Amino acid sequence: MSLVRLNIKGISYSQTQNGAYALILNEVDGERKLPIVIGAFEAQSIAIALEKEISPPRPLTHDLFKNFADRFDIVVKQVIIHKLVDGVFYSSLICERDKIEEIIDARTSDAIALALRFQAPIFTYKNILDKAGIYLKVDRKKEEESEQDSVLVDDLLADEMEPATPKENYKSKSIEELHNLLNEAVANEDYEKAANIRDEISKR
């Protein structure tokens, strides 16, 4: 079976489902997207790895794993999403130490959080992408694309979560105020709030 390389397009949250996130992976040499439902902690960990400006005051679990691996000369070479059963993705970490390769099973969200920290490529098999890959027909405008992604997540998670509580509105804040709030949220280790503030800064 041939491998297909994936890039991280971003993390989308549901506008109507509380605590629901989807990691959107993009086919490198194609148009298909692979949406993977993940938990809030994993979403925060991946978002922090993607956003270089956010530096946690204490290492997150995935940062700890990276520090541990570095200390013992273990390198994650690549991540392979190798199986899809009943909507659940299964992944493997391809690791190397002293030129000896090992394969370790991992949850897909954890595997991708680690892939980001090791700058390791992410792959899946063509048959998995054929089965679960989708096409998003969206305009180029960022706002419309973001809205379409949210609709996608709502469709994926319909009836699985409680209704969302309203998010804090940051539109009235200045850029300077947003950066101060971002630093405060990171210092308090409130990474979900930090991610929301970062999204508002990105929109500006």
C-alpha positions as a printed Julia matrix, in Angstrom:
204×3 Matrix{Float64}:
   0.0    0.0    0.0
   1.33   3.4   -0.96
   1.85   6.14   1.62
   0.45   9.65   1.18
   2.08  12.56   2.97
  -0.11  14.93   4.96
   0.34  18.47   6.24
  -1.52  20.08   9.11
  -4.05  22.57   7.75
  -5.21  23.66  11.17
  -7.48  22.96  14.1
 -11.14  23.77  13.84
 -13.6   24.03  16.7
 -17.31  23.54  16.57
 -19.47  26.64  16.87
 -22.33  24.62  18.36
 -20.7   21.65  20.1
 -18.89  22.23  23.39
 -15.37  20.77  23.68
 -15.36  19.45  20.12
 -12.25  19.95  17.99
 -11.12  18.55  14.68
  -7.59  18.39  13.38
  -7.67  19.0    9.63
  -4.88  17.27   7.71
  -4.28  18.16   4.09
  -3.04  15.83   1.34
   0.31  17.27   0.16
  -0.11  16.42  -3.52
  -3.88  16.64  -3.7
  -7.03  18.42  -2.59
  -8.42  16.01  -0.03
  -8.65  16.81   3.69
  -8.58  14.26   6.5
 -10.55  15.48   9.55
  -9.71  13.77  12.85
 -11.74  14.42  15.99
  -9.47  15.14  18.97
  -9.82  16.15  22.61
  -9.36  19.63  24.01
  -6.0   18.88  25.69
  -4.53  17.42  22.5
  -5.93  20.33  20.47
  -4.21  22.78  22.83
  -0.93  20.87  22.68
  -0.96  20.81  18.88
  -1.96  24.49  18.7
   0.92  25.46  20.98
   3.37  23.49  18.83
   2.03  25.25  15.72
   2.14  28.69  17.34
   5.76  29.55  18.02
   4.86  32.69  19.98
   3.25  30.69  22.8
   5.78  29.22  25.23
   4.28  27.4   28.25
   5.93  28.23  31.6
   6.06  24.49  32.34
   6.46  21.68  29.78
   3.27  20.0   28.59
   3.15  16.2   28.45
   4.29  16.15  24.81
   7.1   18.61  25.58
   8.2   16.35  28.44
   8.27  13.37  26.08
  10.39  15.39  23.63
  12.84  16.42  26.38
  13.03  12.82  27.61
  13.65  11.5   24.09
  16.32  14.13  23.41
  18.13  13.21  26.62
  18.31   9.55  25.56
  18.98  10.2   21.85
  15.61   8.9   20.66
  14.29  10.49  17.47
  10.77  10.26  16.05
  11.45   9.84  12.33
   7.87   9.8   11.07
   4.24   9.2   11.99
   2.0    6.83  10.06
  -1.79   6.81  10.42
  -2.13   3.14   9.54
  -5.66   2.04  10.41
  -9.24   3.31  10.55
 -11.82   1.25  12.45
 -15.33   2.5   13.27
 -14.26   6.1   12.79
 -11.21   5.76  15.05
  -7.74   6.38  13.58
  -4.76   4.32  14.75
  -1.2    5.57  14.38
   2.41   4.52  14.85
   5.54   6.42  15.78
   8.58   5.33  13.8
  11.44   5.95  16.25
  15.19   5.49  15.98
  17.95   5.14  18.58
  21.53   4.05  17.88
  20.45   3.33  14.27
  17.88   0.81  15.52
  14.32   1.47  14.39
  11.31   0.79  16.61
   7.59   1.11  15.93
   5.41   2.35  18.8
   1.61   2.49  18.79
   0.09   5.85  19.68
  -3.17   7.74  19.6
  -3.25   9.82  16.44
  -3.59  13.1   18.33
  -0.55  12.28  20.49
   1.42  11.09  17.47
   0.81  14.33  15.6
   1.61  16.48  18.66
   4.96  14.67  18.83
   5.53  14.83  15.07
   5.34  18.62  15.3
   7.88  18.73  18.1
  10.3   16.42  16.25
   9.56  18.07  12.88
   8.71  14.59  11.61
   6.59  13.98   8.48
   3.06  12.59   8.78
   1.79   9.89   6.43
  -1.3    7.77   5.9
  -2.11   4.97   3.52
  -3.93   5.74   0.28
  -6.82   3.41   1.14
  -7.47   5.32   4.4
  -7.51   8.63   2.55
  -9.81   7.12  -0.08
 -12.16   6.03   2.69
 -12.1    9.05   5.02
 -10.73  11.92   2.93
 -13.11  14.71   1.95
 -13.11  17.69  -0.38
 -13.86  21.12   1.1
 -15.34  23.42  -1.52
 -14.55  26.82  -0.04
 -13.6   30.26  -1.25
 -10.08  31.53  -0.77
 -11.13  34.07   1.86
  -9.93  33.08   5.3
 -13.15  33.93   7.08
 -15.26  31.81   4.75
 -12.77  28.94   4.93
 -12.84  29.05   8.72
 -16.65  29.06   8.69
 -16.76  26.05   6.35
 -14.36  24.14   8.6
 -16.61  24.83  11.58
 -19.6   23.51   9.64
 -17.55  20.4    8.85
 -16.8   19.81  12.52
 -20.46  20.31  13.42
 -21.41  17.66  10.86
 -18.8   15.24  12.2
 -19.82  15.68  15.82
 -23.57  16.16  15.56
 -25.45  15.0   18.65
 -22.22  13.93  20.42
 -21.7   16.92  22.71
 -23.64  19.33  24.91
 -24.48  22.78  23.5
 -21.56  25.18  23.71
 -21.3   27.97  26.21
 -20.77  31.35  24.56
 -17.12  32.23  23.92
 -15.7   35.46  25.3
 -15.85  38.24  22.76
 -12.41  39.72  21.99
 -13.5   41.87  19.02
 -13.64  45.04  21.11
 -10.06  44.58  22.38
  -7.08  46.33  20.8
  -4.12  44.33  19.48
  -2.05  45.46  22.47
  -4.78  44.33  24.89
  -5.03  40.98  23.08
  -1.27  40.39  23.38
  -1.43  41.2   27.09
  -4.36  38.81  27.54
  -2.48  36.15  25.56
   0.57  36.43  27.8
  -1.65  36.3   30.88
  -3.5   33.2   29.62
  -0.22  31.4   28.89
   1.18  32.33  32.3
  -1.98  30.9   33.9
  -1.68  27.8   31.66
  -5.16  28.43  30.25
  -4.26  27.24  26.77
  -7.8   27.06  25.44
  -8.25  30.77  26.19
  -4.8   31.46  24.7
  -5.77  29.63  21.51
  -8.97  31.69  21.2
  -7.06  34.94  21.7
  -4.43  33.84  19.19
  -7.22  33.15  16.65
  -8.57  36.68  17.13
  -5.07  38.16  16.67
  -4.62  36.1   13.49
  -7.91  37.44  12.1
  -6.68  41.01  12.5
